[in-house]
Short mmCIF file of C-alpha atoms in Angstrom, two decimals:
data_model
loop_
_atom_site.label_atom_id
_atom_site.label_comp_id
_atom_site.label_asym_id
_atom_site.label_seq_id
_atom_site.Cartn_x
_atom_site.Cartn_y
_atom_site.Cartn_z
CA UNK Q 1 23.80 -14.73 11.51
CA UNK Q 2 24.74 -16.12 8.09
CA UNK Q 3 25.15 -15.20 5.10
CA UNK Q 4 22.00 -16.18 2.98
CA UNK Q 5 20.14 -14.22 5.86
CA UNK Q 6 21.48 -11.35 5.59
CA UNK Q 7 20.94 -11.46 1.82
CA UNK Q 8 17.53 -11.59 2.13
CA UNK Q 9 17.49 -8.89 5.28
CA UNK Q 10 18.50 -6.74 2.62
CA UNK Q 11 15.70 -7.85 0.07
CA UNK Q 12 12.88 -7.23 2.18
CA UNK Q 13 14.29 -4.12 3.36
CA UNK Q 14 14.69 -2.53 -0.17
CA UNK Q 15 10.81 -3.98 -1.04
CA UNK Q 16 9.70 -2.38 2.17
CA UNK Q 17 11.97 0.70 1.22
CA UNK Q 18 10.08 0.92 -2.46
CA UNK Q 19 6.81 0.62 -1.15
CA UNK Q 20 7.16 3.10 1.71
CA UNK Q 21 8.29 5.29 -0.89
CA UNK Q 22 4.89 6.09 -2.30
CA UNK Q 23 4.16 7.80 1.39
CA UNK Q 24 4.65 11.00 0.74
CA UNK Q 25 2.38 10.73 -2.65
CA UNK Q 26 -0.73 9.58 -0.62
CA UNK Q 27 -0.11 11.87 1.97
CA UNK Q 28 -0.31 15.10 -0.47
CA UNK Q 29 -3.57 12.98 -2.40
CA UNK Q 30 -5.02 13.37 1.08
CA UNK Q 31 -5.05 16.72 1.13
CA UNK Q 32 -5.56 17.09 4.72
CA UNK Q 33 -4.84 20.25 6.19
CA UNK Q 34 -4.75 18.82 9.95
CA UNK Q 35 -1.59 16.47 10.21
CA UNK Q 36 -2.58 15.10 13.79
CA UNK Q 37 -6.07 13.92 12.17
CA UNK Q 38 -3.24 12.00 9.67
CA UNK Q 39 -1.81 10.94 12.00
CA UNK Q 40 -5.17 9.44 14.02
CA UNK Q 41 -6.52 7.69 10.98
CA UNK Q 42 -3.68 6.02 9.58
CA UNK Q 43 -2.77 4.61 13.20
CA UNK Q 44 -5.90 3.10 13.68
CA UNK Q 45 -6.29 1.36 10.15
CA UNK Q 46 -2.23 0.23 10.42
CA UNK Q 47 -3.48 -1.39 13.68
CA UNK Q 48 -6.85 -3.05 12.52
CA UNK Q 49 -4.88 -4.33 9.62
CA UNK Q 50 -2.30 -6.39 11.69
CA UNK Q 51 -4.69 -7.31 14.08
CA UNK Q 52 -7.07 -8.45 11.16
CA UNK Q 53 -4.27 -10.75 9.78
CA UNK Q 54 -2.97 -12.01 13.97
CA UNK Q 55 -6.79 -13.17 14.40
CA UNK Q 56 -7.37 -14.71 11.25
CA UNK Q 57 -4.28 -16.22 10.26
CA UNK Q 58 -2.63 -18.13 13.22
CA UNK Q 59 0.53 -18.79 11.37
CA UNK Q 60 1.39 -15.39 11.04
CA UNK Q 61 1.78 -14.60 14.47
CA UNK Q 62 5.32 -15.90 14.69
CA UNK Q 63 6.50 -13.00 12.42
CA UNK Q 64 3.62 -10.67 13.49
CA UNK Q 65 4.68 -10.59 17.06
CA UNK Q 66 1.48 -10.01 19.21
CA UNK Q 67 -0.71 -6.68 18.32
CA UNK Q 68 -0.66 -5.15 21.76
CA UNK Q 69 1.98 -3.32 24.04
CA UNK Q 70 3.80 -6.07 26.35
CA UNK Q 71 7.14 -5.41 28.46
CA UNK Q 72 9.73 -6.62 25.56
CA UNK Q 73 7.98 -4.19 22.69
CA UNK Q 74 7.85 -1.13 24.80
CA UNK Q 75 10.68 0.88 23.49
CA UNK Q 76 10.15 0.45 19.91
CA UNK Q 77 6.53 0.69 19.98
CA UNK Q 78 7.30 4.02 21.57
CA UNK Q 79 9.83 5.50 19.21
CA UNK Q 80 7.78 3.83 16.19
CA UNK Q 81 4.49 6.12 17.60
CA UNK Q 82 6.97 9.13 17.85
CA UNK Q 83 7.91 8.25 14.34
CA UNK Q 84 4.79 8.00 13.22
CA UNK Q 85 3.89 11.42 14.51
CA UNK Q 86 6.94 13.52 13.13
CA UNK Q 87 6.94 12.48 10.60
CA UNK Q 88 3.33 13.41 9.56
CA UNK Q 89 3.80 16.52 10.60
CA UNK Q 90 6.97 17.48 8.58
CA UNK Q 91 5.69 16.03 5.26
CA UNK Q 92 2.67 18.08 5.55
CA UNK Q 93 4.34 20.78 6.75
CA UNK Q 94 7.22 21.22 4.70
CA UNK Q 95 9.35 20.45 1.30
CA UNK Q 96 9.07 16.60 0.45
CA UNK Q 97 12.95 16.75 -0.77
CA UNK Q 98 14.07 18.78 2.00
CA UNK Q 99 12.28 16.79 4.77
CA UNK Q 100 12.94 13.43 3.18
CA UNK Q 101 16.31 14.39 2.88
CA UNK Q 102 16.76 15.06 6.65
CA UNK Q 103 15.07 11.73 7.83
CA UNK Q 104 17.19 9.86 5.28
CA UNK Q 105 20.35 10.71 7.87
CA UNK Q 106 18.82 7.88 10.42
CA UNK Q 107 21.62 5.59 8.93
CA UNK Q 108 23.60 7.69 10.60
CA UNK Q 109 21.96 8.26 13.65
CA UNK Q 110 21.41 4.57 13.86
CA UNK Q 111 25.10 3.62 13.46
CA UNK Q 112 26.28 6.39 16.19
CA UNK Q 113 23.67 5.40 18.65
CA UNK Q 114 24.49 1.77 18.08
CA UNK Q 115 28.20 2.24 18.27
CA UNK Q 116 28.01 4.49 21.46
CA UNK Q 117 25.81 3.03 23.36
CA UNK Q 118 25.39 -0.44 23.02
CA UNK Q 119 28.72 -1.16 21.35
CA UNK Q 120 27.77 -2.34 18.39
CA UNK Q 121 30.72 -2.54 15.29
CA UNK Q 122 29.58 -1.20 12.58
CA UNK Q 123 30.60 -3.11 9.63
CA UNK Q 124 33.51 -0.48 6.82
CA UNK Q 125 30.78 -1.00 3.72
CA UNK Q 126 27.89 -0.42 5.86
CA UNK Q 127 29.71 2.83 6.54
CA UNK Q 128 30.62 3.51 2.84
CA UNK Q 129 27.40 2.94 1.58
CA UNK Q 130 25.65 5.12 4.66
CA UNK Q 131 28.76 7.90 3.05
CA UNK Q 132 27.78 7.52 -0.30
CA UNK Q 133 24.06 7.69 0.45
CA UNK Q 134 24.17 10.66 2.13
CA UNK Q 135 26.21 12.25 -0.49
CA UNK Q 136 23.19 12.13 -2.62
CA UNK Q 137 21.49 13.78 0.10
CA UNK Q 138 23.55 16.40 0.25
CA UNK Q 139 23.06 16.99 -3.66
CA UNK Q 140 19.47 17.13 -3.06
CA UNK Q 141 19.45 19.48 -0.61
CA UNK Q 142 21.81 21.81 -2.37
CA UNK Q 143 18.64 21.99 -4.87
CA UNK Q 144 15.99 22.34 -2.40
CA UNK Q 145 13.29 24.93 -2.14
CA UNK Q 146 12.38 28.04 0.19
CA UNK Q 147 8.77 29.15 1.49
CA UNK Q 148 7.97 26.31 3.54
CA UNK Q 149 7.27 25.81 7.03
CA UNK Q 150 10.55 26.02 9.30
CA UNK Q 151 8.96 23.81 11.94
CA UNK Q 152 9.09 20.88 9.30
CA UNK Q 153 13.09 20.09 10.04
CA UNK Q 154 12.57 19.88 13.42
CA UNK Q 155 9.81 17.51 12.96
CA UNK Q 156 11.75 15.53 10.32
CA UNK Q 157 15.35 15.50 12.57
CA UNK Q 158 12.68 14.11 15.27
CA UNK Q 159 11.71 11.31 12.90
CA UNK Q 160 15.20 10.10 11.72
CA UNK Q 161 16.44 9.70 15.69
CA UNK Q 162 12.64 8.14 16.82
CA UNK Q 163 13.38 5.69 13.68
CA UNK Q 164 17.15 4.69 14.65
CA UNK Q 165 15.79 3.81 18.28
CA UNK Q 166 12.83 1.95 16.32
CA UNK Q 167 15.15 -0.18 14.22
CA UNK Q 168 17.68 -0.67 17.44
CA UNK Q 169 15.55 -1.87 20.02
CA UNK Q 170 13.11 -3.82 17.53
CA UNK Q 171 16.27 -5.91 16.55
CA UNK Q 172 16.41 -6.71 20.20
CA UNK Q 173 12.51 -7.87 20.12
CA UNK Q 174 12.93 -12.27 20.25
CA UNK Q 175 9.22 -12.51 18.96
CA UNK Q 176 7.64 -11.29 15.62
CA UNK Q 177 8.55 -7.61 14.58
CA UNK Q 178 6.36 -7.58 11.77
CA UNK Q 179 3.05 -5.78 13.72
CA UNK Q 180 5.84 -3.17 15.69
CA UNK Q 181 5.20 -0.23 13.39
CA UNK Q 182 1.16 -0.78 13.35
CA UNK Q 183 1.40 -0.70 17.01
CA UNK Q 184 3.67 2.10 17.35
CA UNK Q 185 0.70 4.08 15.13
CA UNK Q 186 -2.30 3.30 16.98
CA UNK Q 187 -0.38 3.72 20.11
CA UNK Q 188 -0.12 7.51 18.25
CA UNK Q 189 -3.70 7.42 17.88
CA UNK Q 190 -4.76 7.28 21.30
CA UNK Q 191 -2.39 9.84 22.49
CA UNK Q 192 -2.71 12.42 19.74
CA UNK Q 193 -6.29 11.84 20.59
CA UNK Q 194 -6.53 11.94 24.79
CA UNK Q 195 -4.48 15.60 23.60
CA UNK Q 196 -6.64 16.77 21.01
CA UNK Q 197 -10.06 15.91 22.52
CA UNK Q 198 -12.92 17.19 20.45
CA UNK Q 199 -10.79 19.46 17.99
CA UNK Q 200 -10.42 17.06 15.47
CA UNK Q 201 -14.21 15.81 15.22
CA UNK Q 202 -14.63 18.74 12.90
CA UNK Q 203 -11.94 18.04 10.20
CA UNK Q 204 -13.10 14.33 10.82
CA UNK Q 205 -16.30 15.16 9.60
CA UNK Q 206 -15.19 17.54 6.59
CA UNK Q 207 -13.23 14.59 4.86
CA UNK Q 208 -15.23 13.58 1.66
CA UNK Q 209 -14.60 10.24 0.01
CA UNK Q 210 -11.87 10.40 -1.92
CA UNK Q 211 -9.87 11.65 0.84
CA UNK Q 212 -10.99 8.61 2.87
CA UNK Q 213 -10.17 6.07 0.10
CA UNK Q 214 -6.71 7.84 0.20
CA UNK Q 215 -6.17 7.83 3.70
CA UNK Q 216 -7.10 3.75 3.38
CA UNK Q 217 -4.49 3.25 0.75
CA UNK Q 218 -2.19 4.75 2.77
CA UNK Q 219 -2.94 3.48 6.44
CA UNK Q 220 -4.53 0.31 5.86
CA UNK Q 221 -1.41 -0.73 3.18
CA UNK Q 222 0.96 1.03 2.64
CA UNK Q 223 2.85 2.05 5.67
CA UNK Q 224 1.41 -1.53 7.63
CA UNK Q 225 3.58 -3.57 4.66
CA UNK Q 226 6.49 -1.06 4.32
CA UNK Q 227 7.27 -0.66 7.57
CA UNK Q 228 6.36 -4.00 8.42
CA UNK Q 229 8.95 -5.45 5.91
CA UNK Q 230 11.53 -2.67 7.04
CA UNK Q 231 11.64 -3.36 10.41
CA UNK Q 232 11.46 -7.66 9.93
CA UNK Q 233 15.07 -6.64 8.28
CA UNK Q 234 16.27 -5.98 11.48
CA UNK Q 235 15.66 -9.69 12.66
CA UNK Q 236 18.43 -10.48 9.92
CA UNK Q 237 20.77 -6.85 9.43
CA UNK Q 238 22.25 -4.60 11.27
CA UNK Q 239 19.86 -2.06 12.61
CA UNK Q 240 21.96 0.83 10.85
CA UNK Q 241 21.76 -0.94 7.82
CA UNK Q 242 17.98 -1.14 7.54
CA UNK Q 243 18.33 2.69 7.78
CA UNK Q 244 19.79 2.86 4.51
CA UNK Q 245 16.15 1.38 2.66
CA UNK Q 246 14.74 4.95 4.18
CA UNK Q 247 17.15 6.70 1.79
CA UNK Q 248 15.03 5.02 -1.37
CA UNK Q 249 12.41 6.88 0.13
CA UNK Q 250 14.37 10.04 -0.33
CA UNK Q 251 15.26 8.66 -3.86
CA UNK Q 252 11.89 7.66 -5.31
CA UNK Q 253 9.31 10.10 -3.62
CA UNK Q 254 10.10 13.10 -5.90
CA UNK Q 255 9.98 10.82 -8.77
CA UNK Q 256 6.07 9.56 -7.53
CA UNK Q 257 5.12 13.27 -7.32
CA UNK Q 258 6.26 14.23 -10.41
CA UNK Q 259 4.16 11.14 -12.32
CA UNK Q 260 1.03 11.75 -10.08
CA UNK Q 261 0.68 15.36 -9.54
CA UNK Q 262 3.24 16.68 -12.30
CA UNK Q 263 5.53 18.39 -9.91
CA UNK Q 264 9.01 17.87 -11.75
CA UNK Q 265 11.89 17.05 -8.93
CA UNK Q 266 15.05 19.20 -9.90
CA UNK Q 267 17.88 18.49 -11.50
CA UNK Q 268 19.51 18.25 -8.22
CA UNK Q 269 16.83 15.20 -6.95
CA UNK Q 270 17.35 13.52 -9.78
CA UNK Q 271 21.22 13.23 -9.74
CA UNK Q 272 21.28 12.69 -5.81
CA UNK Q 273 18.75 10.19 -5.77
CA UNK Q 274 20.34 8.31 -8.48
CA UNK Q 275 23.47 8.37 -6.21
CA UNK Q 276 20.97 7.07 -3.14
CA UNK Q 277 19.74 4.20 -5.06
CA UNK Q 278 23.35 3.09 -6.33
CA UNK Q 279 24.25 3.08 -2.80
CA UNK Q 280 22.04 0.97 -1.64
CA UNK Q 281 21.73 -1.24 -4.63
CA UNK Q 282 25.81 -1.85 -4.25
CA UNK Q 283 25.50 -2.81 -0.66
CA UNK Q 284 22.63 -5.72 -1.28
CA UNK Q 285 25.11 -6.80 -4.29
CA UNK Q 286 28.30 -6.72 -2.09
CA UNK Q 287 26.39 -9.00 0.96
CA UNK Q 288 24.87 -11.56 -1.98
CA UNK Q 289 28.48 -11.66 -3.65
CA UNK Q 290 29.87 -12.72 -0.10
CA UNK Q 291 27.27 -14.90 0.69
CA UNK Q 292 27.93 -16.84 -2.72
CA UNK Q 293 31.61 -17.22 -1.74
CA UNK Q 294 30.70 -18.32 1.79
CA UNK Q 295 28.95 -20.78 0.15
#
């Protein structure tokens, strides 16, 4: 792996990082009560959308990958539909800082797993800026709120280990990556679905249309390009190091919320995800910096 790919890893992961940043926005536009309806919807539009693009435009396919389950996308289609799942469930259920805050530790998680079990080295900035990062987290969750649901960390912890497997075993996939998180969602779909049965025809047919022009934005664009992008990094970084574009999520949500729906982040937000940003921002700058003296 050289250089000048790695530079651009890092690009398309911080793009994918900015745009999956406006998640948590759409989600609480929604405002749908039922997080495994979410959860059904958005799976199934993230999946017609890649499959859309696979049929009509041939020469996408080579960073698409193919649009249904096949022996060497198993595992992260898997841990991208448990993903998918959690982390529904602990945005709607809890504290956006607080819950974005916990998934923003899959750096971590990422770089243990990696190091542990498939003896990966972890590069000493990658670490630093993972350190750094997760400073910032700690900031904002010193200024977090109480009242919310309890259930919501568990749901979020869930999402930042399903997400480290995600990014780990989709840098092992040799064909496109681009379609893995579409197909991790529908794959949600059906078995959210086969679970629920006929429980969620009702809130299906209580959304009115500006909950389903939401629930487009967000599952037909959104998440399809962000986590698209996020895990095509992984074809040219580390795994653990597309981890760290979550933590702009972490950085950028409350600042969304507070322009769209007038909820002010705290002081505490603001100064940790400053801190977030700066992290990642140093890393890109550090790999383009070595890249030009490789050069």
């Amino acid at each position: 792996m050289n250089r000048n790919t790695v530079v651009n890893g890092n690009l398309i992961g911080i793009l994918g990082g900015i745009i999956l940043s406006t998640d948590s926005l759409f989600i609480r536009l929604m405002a749908v009560d039922n997080s495994w309806l979410i959860v059904v919807l958005r799976g199934v539009l993230m999946w017609a959308v890649m499959f859309a693009v696979w049929g009509l435009w041939p020469k996408s396919r080579a960073v698409l990958g193919v649009p249904w389950i096949t022996r060497q996308n198993l595992l992260p289609a898997l841990f991208f539909c448990a993903a998918s799942a959690c982390f529904v469930n602990a945005l709607n259920r809890g504290n956006i800082a607080t819950v974005l805050v916990i998934i923003s530790s899959t750096p971590f998680v990422s770089a243990i797993i990696s190091r542990l079990f498939f003896a990966t080295k972890i590069d000493r900035s990658l670490m630093g800026a993972a350190m750094v990062g997760m400073l910032g987290v700690v900031i904002v969750m010193t200024g977090r709120q109480s009242g919310y649901d309890g259930s919501a960390n568990y749901f979020a912890l869930a999402t930042a280990v399903c997400m480290a497997l995600a990014f780990i075993f989709a840098s092992r996939v040799e064909q496109g990556t681009l379609a893995l998180p579409s197909l991790g969602g529908v794959l949600a779909s059906v078995v959210v679905s086969l679970f629920a049965g006929s429980g969620l025809v009702t809130p299906l047919l209580a959304l009115h249309a500006g909950q389903w022009g939401w629930l487009v934005i967000e599952g037909a664009l959104i998440i399809p390009v962000a986590m698209g992008l996020i895990s095509l990094s992984t074809r040219y970084v580390p795994p653990a190091n597309a981890g760290l574009f979550l933590l702009l999520e972490t950085a950028l949500a409350p600042l969304w919320i507070y322009l769209f729906l007038q909820q002010a982040p705290t002081l505490h937000a603001v100064v940790g995800g400053g801190i977030i940003i700066m992290a990642v921002i140093s890393q890109t700058l550090r790999v383009k910096k070595q890249a030009a003296i490789a050069l």
